[in-house]
Coordinates of N, CA, C and O in Angstrom, one line a residue:
M1 N 43.5 -7.6 -31.9 CA 42.0 -7.1 -31.9 C 41.3 -7.9 -30.7 O 40.6 -7.4 -30.1
R2 N 41.4 -9.2 -30.7 CA 40.8 -10.3 -30.4 C 41.1 -10.2 -28.8 O 40.7 -10.0 -27.5
D3 N 42.9 -9.6 -28.2 CA 43.1 -9.1 -27.2 C 42.5 -7.8 -26.4 O 42.8 -7.9 -25.3
V4 N 42.5 -7.0 -27.3 CA 41.6 -5.7 -26.9 C 40.5 -6.1 -26.3 O 39.7 -5.5 -25.4
C5 N 39.8 -6.8 -27.1 CA 37.8 -7.2 -26.8 C 38.2 -8.1 -25.5 O 37.5 -8.2 -24.6
T6 N 38.9 -8.8 -25.2 CA 39.3 -9.6 -24.1 C 39.7 -9.1 -22.9 O 39.1 -8.8 -21.7
K7 N 40.4 -7.6 -22.7 CA 40.6 -7.0 -22.0 C 39.3 -5.9 -21.2 O 39.3 -5.8 -20.5
I8 N 38.7 -5.5 -22.2 CA 37.4 -4.6 -22.5 C 36.5 -5.6 -21.7 O 35.6 -5.3 -20.9
A9 N 36.2 -6.8 -22.2 CA 35.1 -7.5 -21.6 C 35.9 -7.9 -20.0 O 35.2 -7.7 -18.8
G10 N 37.1 -8.1 -19.8 CA 37.3 -8.1 -17.9 C 37.1 -7.3 -17.3 O 37.1 -7.3 -16.0
I11 N 37.8 -6.1 -17.8 CA 37.5 -4.4 -17.2 C 35.9 -4.3 -16.9 O 35.2 -4.5 -15.5
F12 N 35.0 -4.9 -17.8 CA 33.8 -5.2 -17.3 C 33.0 -5.7 -15.9 O 32.2 -5.2 -15.6
V13 N 33.8 -6.7 -16.5 CA 33.4 -8.0 -15.6 C 34.2 -7.7 -14.0 O 33.1 -7.5 -13.1
F14 N 34.7 -7.2 -14.2 CA 35.4 -6.3 -12.8 C 34.8 -5.2 -12.1 O 34.6 -5.0 -11.1
L15 N 34.2 -4.3 -13.1 CA 33.3 -3.3 -12.7 C 31.9 -3.6 -12.2 O 31.5 -3.1 -11.1
L16 N 31.6 -4.3 -12.6 CA 30.2 -5.4 -12.3 C 30.2 -6.1 -10.9 O 29.3 -6.2 -10.5
M17 N 31.8 -6.4 -10.6 CA 31.9 -6.8 -9.0 C 32.2 -6.0 -8.2 O 31.8 -5.9 -7.1
I18 N 32.6 -4.9 -8.2 CA 32.8 -3.8 -7.6 C 31.6 -3.8 -6.4 O 32.2 -3.6 -5.6
P19 N 30.6 -3.5 -7.1 CA 29.6 -3.2 -5.9 C 29.0 -4.0 -4.8 O 28.8 -4.0 -3.9
S20 N 29.5 -5.8 -5.4 CA 29.3 -6.6 -4.6 C 30.2 -6.8 -3.2 O 30.4 -7.4 -2.3
Y21 N 31.3 -6.2 -3.7 CA 32.7 -6.3 -2.6 C 32.9 -5.3 -1.9 O 33.6 -5.0 -0.9
G22 N 32.7 -3.8 -2.5 CA 33.1 -2.7 -2.0 C 32.0 -1.9 -1.3 O 31.7 -2.6 -0.2
Y23 N 32.0 -0.4 -1.8 CA 31.0 -0.1 -0.8 C 29.7 -0.5 -0.5 O 29.1 -0.4 0.7
A24 N 28.7 -0.9 -1.6 CA 27.3 -1.8 -1.1 C 27.3 -2.1 -0.7 O 26.3 -2.6 0.0
A25 N 28.3 -3.1 -0.2 CA 28.3 -4.2 0.9 C 28.0 -3.8 2.4 O 27.7 -4.1 3.4
R26 N 29.2 -2.4 2.3 CA 28.8 -1.9 3.7 C 27.8 -1.0 3.9 O 27.4 -0.3 5.4
V27 N 26.9 -0.8 3.0 CA 25.8 -0.1 3.3 C 24.3 -0.7 3.6 O 23.7 -1.6 2.9
E28 N 23.7 0.2 4.5 CA 22.5 -0.6 5.0 C 21.4 -0.3 4.5 O 20.9 0.7 4.5
F29 N 20.6 -1.0 3.8 CA 19.4 -0.4 2.8 C 18.5 -1.1 3.8 O 17.9 -2.4 3.9
K30 N 17.1 -0.3 4.1 CA 16.0 -0.9 4.8 C 14.9 -1.4 3.8 O 14.8 -0.3 2.4
R31 N 14.6 -3.1 3.7 CA 14.0 -3.3 2.6 C 12.4 -3.6 2.7 O 11.6 -3.8 2.1
D32 N 12.4 -3.8 4.3 CA 10.8 -3.7 4.4 C 10.0 -2.7 4.4 O 10.3 -1.5 4.8
I33 N 8.8 -3.3 3.5 CA 7.5 -2.4 3.7 C 6.3 -3.0 4.6 O 6.4 -3.8 4.4
L34 N 5.6 -2.0 5.3 CA 4.7 -2.3 5.9 C 3.3 -2.0 5.2 O 3.1 -1.1 4.6
A35 N 2.3 -3.0 4.3 CA 1.4 -2.7 3.8 C 0.4 -3.1 4.8 O 0.2 -4.4 5.5
L36 N -0.6 -2.2 4.7 CA -1.2 -2.4 5.8 C -3.0 -2.5 4.7 O -3.5 -2.1 3.7
Y37 N -3.8 -3.0 5.2 CA -5.0 -4.1 4.8 C -6.0 -4.1 5.7 O -6.1 -4.3 6.6
D38 N -7.1 -4.2 5.5 CA -8.5 -4.1 6.2 C -9.0 -5.4 6.2 O -9.9 -5.7 4.7
S39 N -9.4 -6.6 7.0 CA -10.2 -7.7 6.7 C -11.3 -7.6 6.8 O -12.4 -8.4 6.3
S40 N -11.8 -6.4 7.2 CA -13.5 -6.3 7.4 C -14.0 -5.6 6.2 O -15.3 -5.4 5.9
E41 N -13.5 -5.3 4.8 CA -13.9 -4.5 3.9 C -14.2 -6.2 3.5 O -13.4 -7.0 2.7
K42 N -15.5 -5.9 2.6 CA -15.9 -7.5 1.5 C -16.0 -6.5 0.4 O -16.3 -5.3 0.0
Q43 N -15.8 -7.4 -0.4 CA -15.4 -6.7 -2.3 C -16.5 -7.9 -2.7 O -16.4 -8.9 -2.7
E44 N -17.8 -7.5 -3.4 CA -18.4 -8.2 -4.6 C -17.9 -8.2 -5.8 O -17.8 -7.3 -6.4
Q45 N -17.7 -9.5 -6.1 CA -17.4 -9.6 -7.5 C -18.1 -10.1 -8.3 O -18.7 -11.7 -8.0
P46 N -18.9 -9.5 -9.5 CA -19.2 -10.3 -10.2 C -19.0 -12.0 -10.7 O -17.9 -11.4 -11.4
S47 N -19.8 -12.6 -10.9 CA -19.5 -14.1 -11.1 C -20.3 -14.5 -12.4 O -21.6 -14.6 -12.3
S48 N -19.8 -14.8 -13.3 CA -20.7 -16.1 -14.4 C -20.4 -17.0 -14.4 O -19.5 -17.5 -14.7
R49 N -21.6 -17.8 -14.2 CA -21.6 -19.3 -13.9 C -22.5 -20.0 -15.3 O -23.5 -19.7 -15.3
G50 N -21.9 -21.1 -15.5 CA -23.0 -21.4 -16.7 C -23.7 -22.8 -15.8 O -23.6 -23.2 -14.9
F51 N -24.8 -22.7 -16.5 CA -25.7 -23.8 -15.7 C -26.9 -24.5 -16.4 O -27.1 -24.0 -18.0
E52 N -27.3 -25.8 -16.2 CA -27.9 -26.2 -17.1 C -28.9 -27.1 -16.4 O -28.9 -27.7 -15.7
N53 N -30.0 -27.0 -17.2 CA -31.7 -27.8 -16.6 C -32.3 -28.5 -17.7 O -32.6 -28.3 -18.6
P54 N -31.3 -30.1 -17.6 CA -32.1 -31.1 -18.6 C -33.5 -30.9 -18.5 O -34.1 -31.1 -20.0
Q55 N -34.2 -30.8 -17.5 CA -35.7 -30.9 -17.5 C -36.4 -30.0 -18.4 O -37.4 -30.4 -18.9
A56 N -35.8 -28.6 -17.9 CA -36.7 -27.7 -18.7 C -36.2 -27.3 -20.4 O -36.4 -26.6 -20.7
G57 N -35.4 -27.7 -20.7 CA -34.3 -27.5 -21.7 C -34.2 -26.4 -21.9 O -33.8 -25.9 -22.6
K58 N -33.3 -26.2 -20.6 CA -32.4 -24.8 -20.6 C -31.0 -24.8 -20.6 O -30.7 -25.6 -19.4
K59 N -30.2 -24.0 -21.3 CA -28.9 -23.4 -21.1 C -28.6 -22.2 -20.4 O -29.5 -21.2 -21.6
G60 N -27.9 -21.4 -20.2 CA -28.0 -20.3 -19.7 C -26.4 -20.2 -19.0 O -25.8 -21.0 -18.6
K61 N -26.2 -18.5 -18.8 CA -25.4 -17.9 -18.0 C -25.6 -17.7 -16.6 O -27.1 -16.9 -16.8
Q62 N -25.4 -17.7 -15.7 CA -26.7 -16.8 -14.3 C -25.3 -16.0 -13.7 O -24.2 -16.4 -13.3
E63 N -25.7 -14.6 -13.9 CA -24.9 -13.5 -12.6 C -25.1 -14.0 -11.1 O -26.3 -13.9 -10.6
T64 N -24.3 -14.3 -11.1 CA -23.6 -14.4 -9.2 C -22.6 -13.3 -8.6 O -21.8 -13.0 -9.2
A65 N -22.8 -12.5 -7.1 CA -22.0 -12.2 -6.5 C -21.3 -13.1 -5.6 O -21.9 -13.3 -4.7
V66 N -20.3 -12.6 -6.0 CA -19.3 -13.7 -4.8 C -18.9 -12.2 -4.0 O -18.0 -11.5 -4.1
S67 N -19.1 -12.4 -2.7 CA -18.4 -11.6 -1.4 C -17.2 -12.5 -0.9 O -17.2 -13.4 -0.1
K68 N -16.1 -11.7 -1.0 CA -14.6 -12.0 -0.3 C -14.4 -11.1 0.6 O -14.3 -9.8 0.3
E69 N -13.7 -11.6 1.9 CA -13.1 -10.8 2.5 C -11.8 -10.6 2.2 O -11.2 -11.6 1.8
Y70 N -10.7 -9.4 2.5 CA -10.1 -9.3 2.3 C -9.1 -9.9 3.3 O -9.3 -9.7 4.5
R71 N -7.7 -10.4 3.1 CA -7.0 -11.4 3.8 C -5.8 -11.1 3.6 O -5.4 -10.1 2.5
E72 N -4.2 -11.4 4.1 CA -3.1 -11.0 3.8 C -2.8 -11.1 2.6 O -2.0 -10.7 1.6
D73 N -2.9 -12.4 2.3 CA -2.6 -13.1 0.9 C -3.8 -12.5 -0.7 O -3.7 -12.9 -1.7
R74 N -5.3 -11.7 -0.2 CA -5.8 -11.0 -1.2 C -6.5 -10.0 -0.5 O -7.1 -10.0 -0.1
N75 N -5.8 -9.3 -1.1 CA -6.2 -7.4 -0.9 C -5.0 -7.0 -2.4 O -4.5 -7.2 -2.9
P76 N -6.2 -5.8 -2.7 CA -5.5 -4.7 -3.6 C -3.5 -4.7 -3.4 O -3.1 -5.0 -4.6
I77 N -3.1 -4.5 -2.0 CA -1.8 -4.6 -2.3 C -1.3 -6.1 -2.9 O -0.1 -5.6 -3.7
S78 N -1.6 -7.2 -2.5 CA -0.7 -8.4 -2.6 C -1.2 -8.3 -4.1 O -0.4 -9.1 -4.7
Y79 N -2.5 -8.1 -4.5 CA -2.8 -8.4 -6.2 C -2.3 -7.8 -7.1 O -1.4 -7.7 -8.2
Y80 N -1.5 -5.8 -6.9 CA -1.5 -5.3 -7.7 C -0.1 -4.6 -7.4 O 1.1 -4.3 -7.9
A81 N 0.4 -4.8 -5.8 CA 1.4 -3.7 -5.4 C 3.1 -4.6 -5.2 O 4.1 -4.2 -5.3
E82 N 2.4 -6.0 -4.6 CA 3.7 -6.5 -3.9 C 5.0 -6.9 -5.3 O 6.0 -7.0 -5.0
M83 N 4.4 -7.4 -6.4 CA 5.3 -7.7 -7.0 C 6.2 -7.0 -7.7 O 7.8 -6.8 -7.6
P84 N 5.7 -5.4 -8.0 CA 6.8 -4.4 -8.2 C 7.6 -3.7 -7.1 O 8.7 -3.7 -7.6
L85 N 7.0 -3.9 -5.8 CA 8.0 -3.8 -4.9 C 9.1 -4.7 -4.6 O 10.2 -4.9 -4.2
N86 N 8.6 -5.9 -4.8 CA 9.6 -7.5 -4.8 C 10.4 -7.1 -6.3 O 12.2 -7.2 -5.4
Y87 N 10.3 -6.4 -6.9 CA 11.0 -6.5 -8.1 C 11.8 -5.7 -7.9 O 13.4 -5.3 -8.4
L88 N 11.7 -4.5 -6.9 CA 12.8 -3.0 -6.6 C 13.9 -3.7 -5.5 O 13.8 -3.1 -4.8
G89 N 13.5 -5.3 -5.0 CA 14.2 -5.4 -3.8 C 13.6 -5.5 -2.6 O 14.3 -5.3 -1.5
L90 N 12.3 -5.2 -2.4 CA 11.5 -4.4 -1.0 C 10.7 -5.9 -0.6 O 10.3 -6.2 -1.4
K91 N 10.5 -6.3 0.5 CA 9.9 -7.2 1.1 C 8.7 -6.5 2.1 O 9.2 -5.6 2.3
V92 N 7.7 -7.2 1.4 CA 6.2 -6.7 2.5 C 5.9 -7.5 3.3 O 5.6 -8.5 3.3
T93 N 5.3 -6.9 4.0 CA 4.9 -7.8 5.5 C 3.6 -7.0 6.1 O 3.5 -5.7 5.6
Y94 N 2.2 -7.8 5.8 CA 1.1 -7.4 6.4 C 0.8 -7.0 7.4 O 1.2 -7.9 8.4
W95 N -0.1 -6.2 7.6 CA -1.1 -6.1 8.9 C -2.4 -5.7 8.7 O -2.6 -4.8 8.2
D96 N -3.2 -6.3 9.7 CA -4.4 -6.1 9.2 C -5.0 -5.0 10.3 O -4.4 -5.0 11.6
V97 N -5.4 -3.9 9.6 CA -5.6 -2.8 10.6 C -7.5 -2.9 11.4 O -7.4 -2.1 12.4
N98 N -7.9 -4.3 10.9 CA -9.2 -4.5 11.3 C -8.9 -4.9 13.2 O -10.0 -5.4 13.9
Q99 N -7.3 -5.4 13.3 CA -7.4 -5.1 14.8 C -7.9 -4.4 15.7 O -7.7 -4.6 16.6
G100 N -7.5 -3.3 15.1 CA -7.7 -2.0 16.3 C -6.6 -1.8 17.1 O -6.1 -0.5 17.5
V101 N -5.1 -2.3 16.7 CA -4.2 -1.8 16.9 C -2.7 -2.0 16.2 O -3.5 -2.5 14.9
F102 N -1.7 -1.1 16.2 CA -1.1 -0.8 15.5 C 0.6 -1.0 15.9 O 0.5 -1.1 17.0
P103 N 1.5 -1.3 15.1 CA 2.5 -1.8 15.3 C 3.1 -0.7 16.0 O 3.1 0.6 15.6
D104 N 4.1 -0.9 17.3 CA 4.4 -0.1 18.4 C 6.2 0.4 17.5 O 6.4 -0.1 16.7
D105 N 6.5 1.3 18.4 CA 7.3 2.2 17.6 C 9.0 1.5 17.3 O 9.6 1.5 16.6
A106 N 9.1 0.4 18.3 CA 9.9 -0.3 18.3 C 10.0 -1.3 17.0 O 10.9 -1.2 16.3
R107 N 8.5 -1.5 17.2 CA 8.4 -2.8 15.9 C 8.8 -2.0 14.5 O 9.1 -2.3 13.5
M108 N 8.7 -0.8 14.6 CA 8.3 -0.1 13.5 C 9.8 0.5 12.5 O 10.1 0.8 11.6
E109 N 10.7 0.4 13.6 CA 12.1 0.9 13.5 C 12.8 0.2 11.9 O 13.4 0.5 11.2
K110 N 11.9 -1.3 11.4 CA 12.7 -2.1 10.7 C 12.3 -1.2 9.0 O 12.6 -2.2 8.1
Y111 N 10.9 -0.9 9.6 CA 10.4 -0.8 8.0 C 10.7 0.7 7.4 O 10.6 1.9 8.1
R112 N 11.0 0.8 6.3 CA 11.4 1.7 5.5 C 10.2 2.6 5.1 O 10.3 3.7 4.7
G113 N 9.0 2.0 4.6 CA 7.5 3.0 4.6 C 6.7 2.1 4.9 O 6.4 1.0 5.0
I114 N 5.3 2.6 4.6 CA 4.0 2.1 4.7 C 3.3 2.1 3.5 O 3.5 3.1 2.7
I115 N 2.1 1.7 3.1 CA 1.7 1.8 2.0 C 0.5 1.1 2.4 O -0.3 0.2 3.1
T116 N -0.6 1.8 2.0 CA -2.0 1.4 2.3 C -2.7 1.7 1.0 O -2.6 2.2 -0.2
W117 N -3.8 0.7 0.9 CA -5.0 1.0 -0.3 C -6.3 -0.1 0.3 O -6.5 -1.2 0.2
F118 N -6.9 0.6 0.6 CA -8.6 0.9 1.1 C -9.4 1.3 0.2 O -8.8 1.8 -0.4
D119 N -10.5 -0.1 0.4 CA -11.7 0.4 -0.4 C -12.6 1.1 0.0 O -13.6 1.7 -1.0
D120 N -12.7 1.4 1.3 CA -14.0 2.0 1.8 C -13.2 3.4 2.6 O -12.1 3.3 2.7
D121 N -14.0 3.8 3.7 CA -13.6 5.0 4.2 C -13.8 4.7 5.7 O -13.9 5.8 6.7
Q122 N -13.6 3.6 6.0 CA -13.8 3.2 7.8 C -12.8 2.2 7.9 O -12.5 1.1 7.4
M123 N -12.8 1.9 9.6 CA -12.1 0.8 10.0 C -12.0 0.9 11.3 O -12.7 2.0 11.9
A124 N -11.5 0.1 12.1 CA -11.7 0.1 14.0 C -10.3 0.6 13.8 O -9.5 0.7 13.5
N125 N -11.0 1.2 15.1 CA -10.1 2.6 16.0 C -9.4 3.4 15.4 O -8.2 3.7 14.9
A126 N -10.8 4.1 14.2 CA -10.0 4.9 13.2 C -9.3 6.2 13.6 O -8.1 6.5 13.2
Q127 N -9.4 6.8 14.9 CA -8.7 8.1 15.6 C -7.6 7.7 15.9 O -6.5 8.0 16.0
A128 N -7.6 6.4 16.8 CA -5.8 5.7 17.3 C -5.0 5.6 15.7 O -3.9 5.8 15.4
Y129 N -5.6 5.0 14.3 CA -4.9 5.1 13.2 C -4.5 6.2 12.8 O -3.2 6.6 12.6
C130 N -5.2 7.5 13.0 CA -4.8 8.4 12.6 C -3.4 9.0 13.2 O -2.7 9.4 12.7
A131 N -3.6 9.0 14.7 CA -2.5 9.6 15.6 C -1.3 8.8 15.3 O -0.3 9.3 15.1
W132 N -1.4 7.4 15.2 CA -0.4 6.6 14.8 C 0.0 6.8 13.6 O 1.7 6.9 13.0
L133 N -0.6 6.8 12.3 CA 0.1 7.2 11.3 C 0.9 8.5 11.1 O 2.3 8.7 10.2
E134 N 0.0 9.6 11.4 CA 0.9 11.0 11.3 C 2.1 10.8 12.3 O 3.5 11.9 11.9
R135 N 1.8 10.2 13.9 CA 3.4 10.0 14.0 C 4.7 8.9 13.3 O 5.8 9.4 13.4
Q136 N 4.4 8.2 12.5 CA 5.4 7.2 11.6 C 5.3 8.5 10.5 O 6.8 8.1 10.3
I137 N 4.9 9.5 10.0 CA 5.2 10.4 8.7 C 6.2 11.4 9.8 O 7.3 11.8 9.0
K138 N 5.7 11.9 10.9 CA 6.8 12.8 11.6 C 8.2 12.1 11.9 O 9.1 12.7 12.2
Q139 N 8.0 10.5 11.9 CA 9.6 9.6 12.4 C 10.0 9.2 11.0 O 10.8 8.6 10.9
D140 N 10.0 10.2 9.8 CA 10.4 10.4 8.6 C 10.1 8.8 7.6 O 10.9 8.4 6.6
K141 N 9.1 8.2 8.3 CA 8.7 7.1 7.3 C 8.0 7.2 5.9 O 7.5 8.6 5.8
R142 N 8.6 7.0 5.4 CA 7.7 7.0 3.9 C 6.5 6.4 3.8 O 6.3 5.6 4.0
V143 N 5.5 7.1 3.3 CA 3.9 6.5 3.4 C 3.6 6.6 2.2 O 3.5 8.0 1.4
L144 N 2.8 5.9 1.7 CA 1.9 5.8 0.0 C 0.5 5.4 0.3 O 0.4 4.4 0.6
I145 N -0.5 6.8 -0.2 CA -1.9 6.4 -0.1 C -2.0 6.1 -1.0 O -2.5 6.7 -1.9
L146 N -2.7 4.7 -1.7 CA -3.5 4.3 -2.7 C -5.0 4.1 -2.4 O -5.5 3.6 -1.1
G147 N -6.0 4.2 -3.2 CA -7.3 4.4 -2.7 C -8.1 5.2 -1.9 O -7.6 6.5 -1.8
E148 N -8.7 4.8 -1.3 CA -9.4 5.2 0.0 C -8.5 5.6 1.3 O -7.3 5.2 1.2
F149 N -8.5 7.1 2.1 CA -7.8 7.1 2.8 C -7.8 6.1 4.2 O -7.5 5.8 4.9
G150 N -9.4 5.5 4.4 CA -9.7 4.5 5.1 C -10.1 4.6 6.8 O -10.6 3.8 6.9
A151 N -9.7 5.7 6.9 CA -10.2 6.1 8.3 C -11.3 7.4 8.7 O -10.7 8.4 9.3
E152 N -12.0 7.5 7.7 CA -12.9 8.5 8.2 C -13.8 8.4 9.1 O -14.7 9.6 9.5
K153 N -13.7 7.0 9.5 CA -15.1 6.6 10.7 C -14.8 5.1 10.9 O -13.9 4.5 10.6
D154 N -14.8 5.2 12.1 CA -14.9 4.1 13.0 C -15.8 2.5 12.5 O -16.9 3.0 12.9
F155 N -15.5 1.7 12.0 CA -15.9 0.8 12.1 C -17.1 0.4 12.9 O -18.5 -0.3 12.6
K156 N -16.2 0.3 14.1 CA -17.2 -0.5 15.4 C -18.2 0.6 15.7 O -19.1 0.3 16.1
T157 N -17.9 1.7 16.5 CA -18.7 3.0 17.0 C -19.2 3.6 16.0 O -20.2 4.4 16.3
R158 N -19.2 3.5 14.6 CA -19.6 4.6 13.8 C -19.7 5.7 13.7 O -20.0 6.9 13.5
Q159 N -18.1 6.2 14.2 CA -18.4 7.8 14.8 C -17.4 8.5 13.6 O -16.4 7.4 13.4
K160 N -17.9 8.8 13.2 CA -16.9 10.0 12.4 C -15.5 10.7 13.1 O -15.7 11.0 14.2
T161 N -14.4 10.0 12.3 CA -13.4 10.9 13.0 C -13.3 12.4 12.5 O -13.7 12.6 11.1
S162 N -12.6 13.4 13.4 CA -12.8 14.8 12.9 C -12.0 15.1 12.0 O -11.1 14.6 11.5
S163 N -12.4 15.9 11.4 CA -11.7 16.5 10.2 C -10.3 16.9 10.7 O -9.3 16.8 9.7
A164 N -10.1 17.7 12.1 CA -8.7 18.2 12.2 C -7.9 16.8 12.5 O -6.5 17.2 12.0
T165 N -8.1 16.0 12.8 CA -7.3 15.0 12.9 C -6.8 14.3 11.9 O -5.6 13.9 11.7
I166 N -8.2 14.2 11.0 CA -7.1 13.6 9.4 C -6.4 14.7 9.0 O -5.3 14.2 8.2
Q167 N -6.7 16.3 8.9 CA -6.1 17.1 8.3 C -4.7 17.3 9.0 O -3.4 17.3 8.1
N168 N -4.6 17.1 10.3 CA -3.3 16.9 11.1 C -2.4 15.4 10.1 O -1.2 15.6 9.8
V169 N -2.4 14.6 9.9 CA -2.2 13.1 9.2 C -1.5 13.5 7.8 O -0.7 13.6 7.0
F170 N -2.4 14.7 7.1 CA -2.3 15.1 5.7 C -1.0 16.2 5.7 O -0.4 16.5 4.8
R171 N -1.3 16.9 6.5 CA -0.5 18.2 7.2 C 1.6 17.8 6.9 O 1.9 18.2 7.2
A172 N 1.4 16.6 8.0 CA 2.3 15.8 7.9 C 2.8 15.4 7.1 O 4.0 15.3 6.6
L173 N 2.1 15.0 5.8 CA 2.6 14.8 4.2 C 3.3 15.6 3.4 O 3.4 15.7 2.6
G174 N 2.8 17.1 4.0 CA 3.0 18.6 3.6 C 1.5 18.6 2.2 O 1.5 19.2 1.2
L175 N 0.6 17.9 2.8 CA -0.7 18.1 1.8 C -1.6 18.5 2.6 O -1.8 19.0 3.8
Q176 N -3.2 18.7 2.0 CA -4.2 19.7 2.3 C -5.4 18.3 2.4 O -5.8 18.3 1.2
W177 N -6.0 17.9 3.2 CA -7.1 17.2 3.5 C -8.4 18.0 3.1 O -9.0 19.2 3.5
E178 N -9.4 17.5 1.7 CA -10.2 18.1 1.3 C -11.5 17.2 1.3 O -12.6 17.6 1.2
G179 N -11.3 16.1 2.0 CA -12.2 15.0 2.1 C -13.0 14.3 0.9 O -13.0 14.9 -0.4
G180 N -12.9 13.0 0.9 CA -13.3 11.9 0.0 C -12.2 11.9 -1.0 O -11.1 12.7 -1.0
K181 N -12.9 11.2 -1.9 CA -12.0 10.7 -2.8 C -12.0 12.0 -4.3 O -12.9 12.2 -4.3
Q182 N -10.8 11.5 -4.4 CA -10.7 13.3 -5.9 C -10.5 12.4 -7.0 O -9.3 12.2 -7.3
E183 N -11.9 12.3 -7.3 CA -11.4 11.0 -9.2 C -11.7 12.0 -10.0 O -10.9 11.9 -11.6
I184 N -11.7 13.2 -9.8 CA -11.9 14.4 -11.2 C -10.5 15.2 -11.3 O -10.4 16.0 -10.6
P185 N -10.0 15.2 -12.3 CA -8.7 15.9 -12.5 C -8.6 17.4 -12.4 O -7.8 17.7 -11.5
W186 N -9.7 17.7 -12.6 CA -10.0 19.2 -12.8 C -9.8 20.0 -11.5 O -9.5 21.0 -11.2
R187 N -10.8 18.8 -10.5 CA -10.8 19.3 -9.0 C -9.1 19.4 -8.1 O -9.3 19.8 -7.3
L188 N -8.5 18.9 -8.5 CA -7.0 18.5 -8.0 C -6.2 20.0 -8.7 O -6.6 20.4 -9.5
R189 N -5.6 20.4 -7.4 CA -4.5 21.8 -7.9 C -3.5 21.6 -7.5 O -3.6 21.0 -6.0
I190 N -2.2 22.2 -8.1 CA -0.7 22.1 -7.0 C -0.7 23.1 -6.8 O -0.6 24.1 -7.5
D191 N -0.8 23.2 -5.6 CA -0.2 24.6 -5.2 C 1.3 24.5 -4.9 O 2.1 25.7 -4.7
Q192 N 1.8 23.5 -4.9 CA 3.6 23.8 -4.7 C 4.1 22.2 -5.4 O 3.6 21.2 -5.1
K193 N 5.2 22.6 -6.3 CA 6.1 21.1 -6.7 C 6.9 21.2 -6.1 O 7.8 21.9 -5.6
E194 N 7.2 19.7 -6.2 CA 9.1 19.3 -4.6 C 9.7 18.8 -5.9 O 9.5 18.1 -6.4
S195 N 10.7 19.6 -5.9 CA 11.3 18.8 -7.4 C 12.2 17.6 -7.1 O 12.0 17.1 -8.4
R196 N 12.5 17.1 -5.9 CA 12.8 15.9 -5.9 C 11.9 14.8 -6.0 O 12.4 13.7 -6.0
M197 N 10.8 15.1 -6.5 CA 9.6 14.3 -6.4 C 9.7 14.0 -7.6 O 8.3 14.4 -8.5

């Protein structure tokens, strides 16, 4: 019985080793994800601080609002999405859309996909962002949009992005833009299901 268990264990170890030597070693797998964040977005976070005034004989808590700008290591993607993506073997690289410029096609070659998680509806050079994102989708980049779309208005010029421009991005994704955030489930409808999703 001991010999049988040893042989089964040996076969099991051998099977575990095959992917590292055989087929899996020859398959190139893109692991880079481009995470877009907007450093112009500010988030007011309520903070409770204790205070004491010995002269007045008062103790208590004071509510304050702390305004923080998003940055590469402090944004919704770094807070909530990077760790699960890393766990799946993916590497996250951050890009600040507040620069108003976006990676060119040569630079985008290395990326498997794009993830966005904006808190508001405006960014610098919103029109150019929509054209860039539509081109990336048409070049088969996977795109995940969480939170707001983020480009309904140009942050610097205050001009609204045309509905047709935004609609083109969503059509490239196989979706239809109806404007704004949809947080009410019964306002959403499924027109077609994709079995692979």
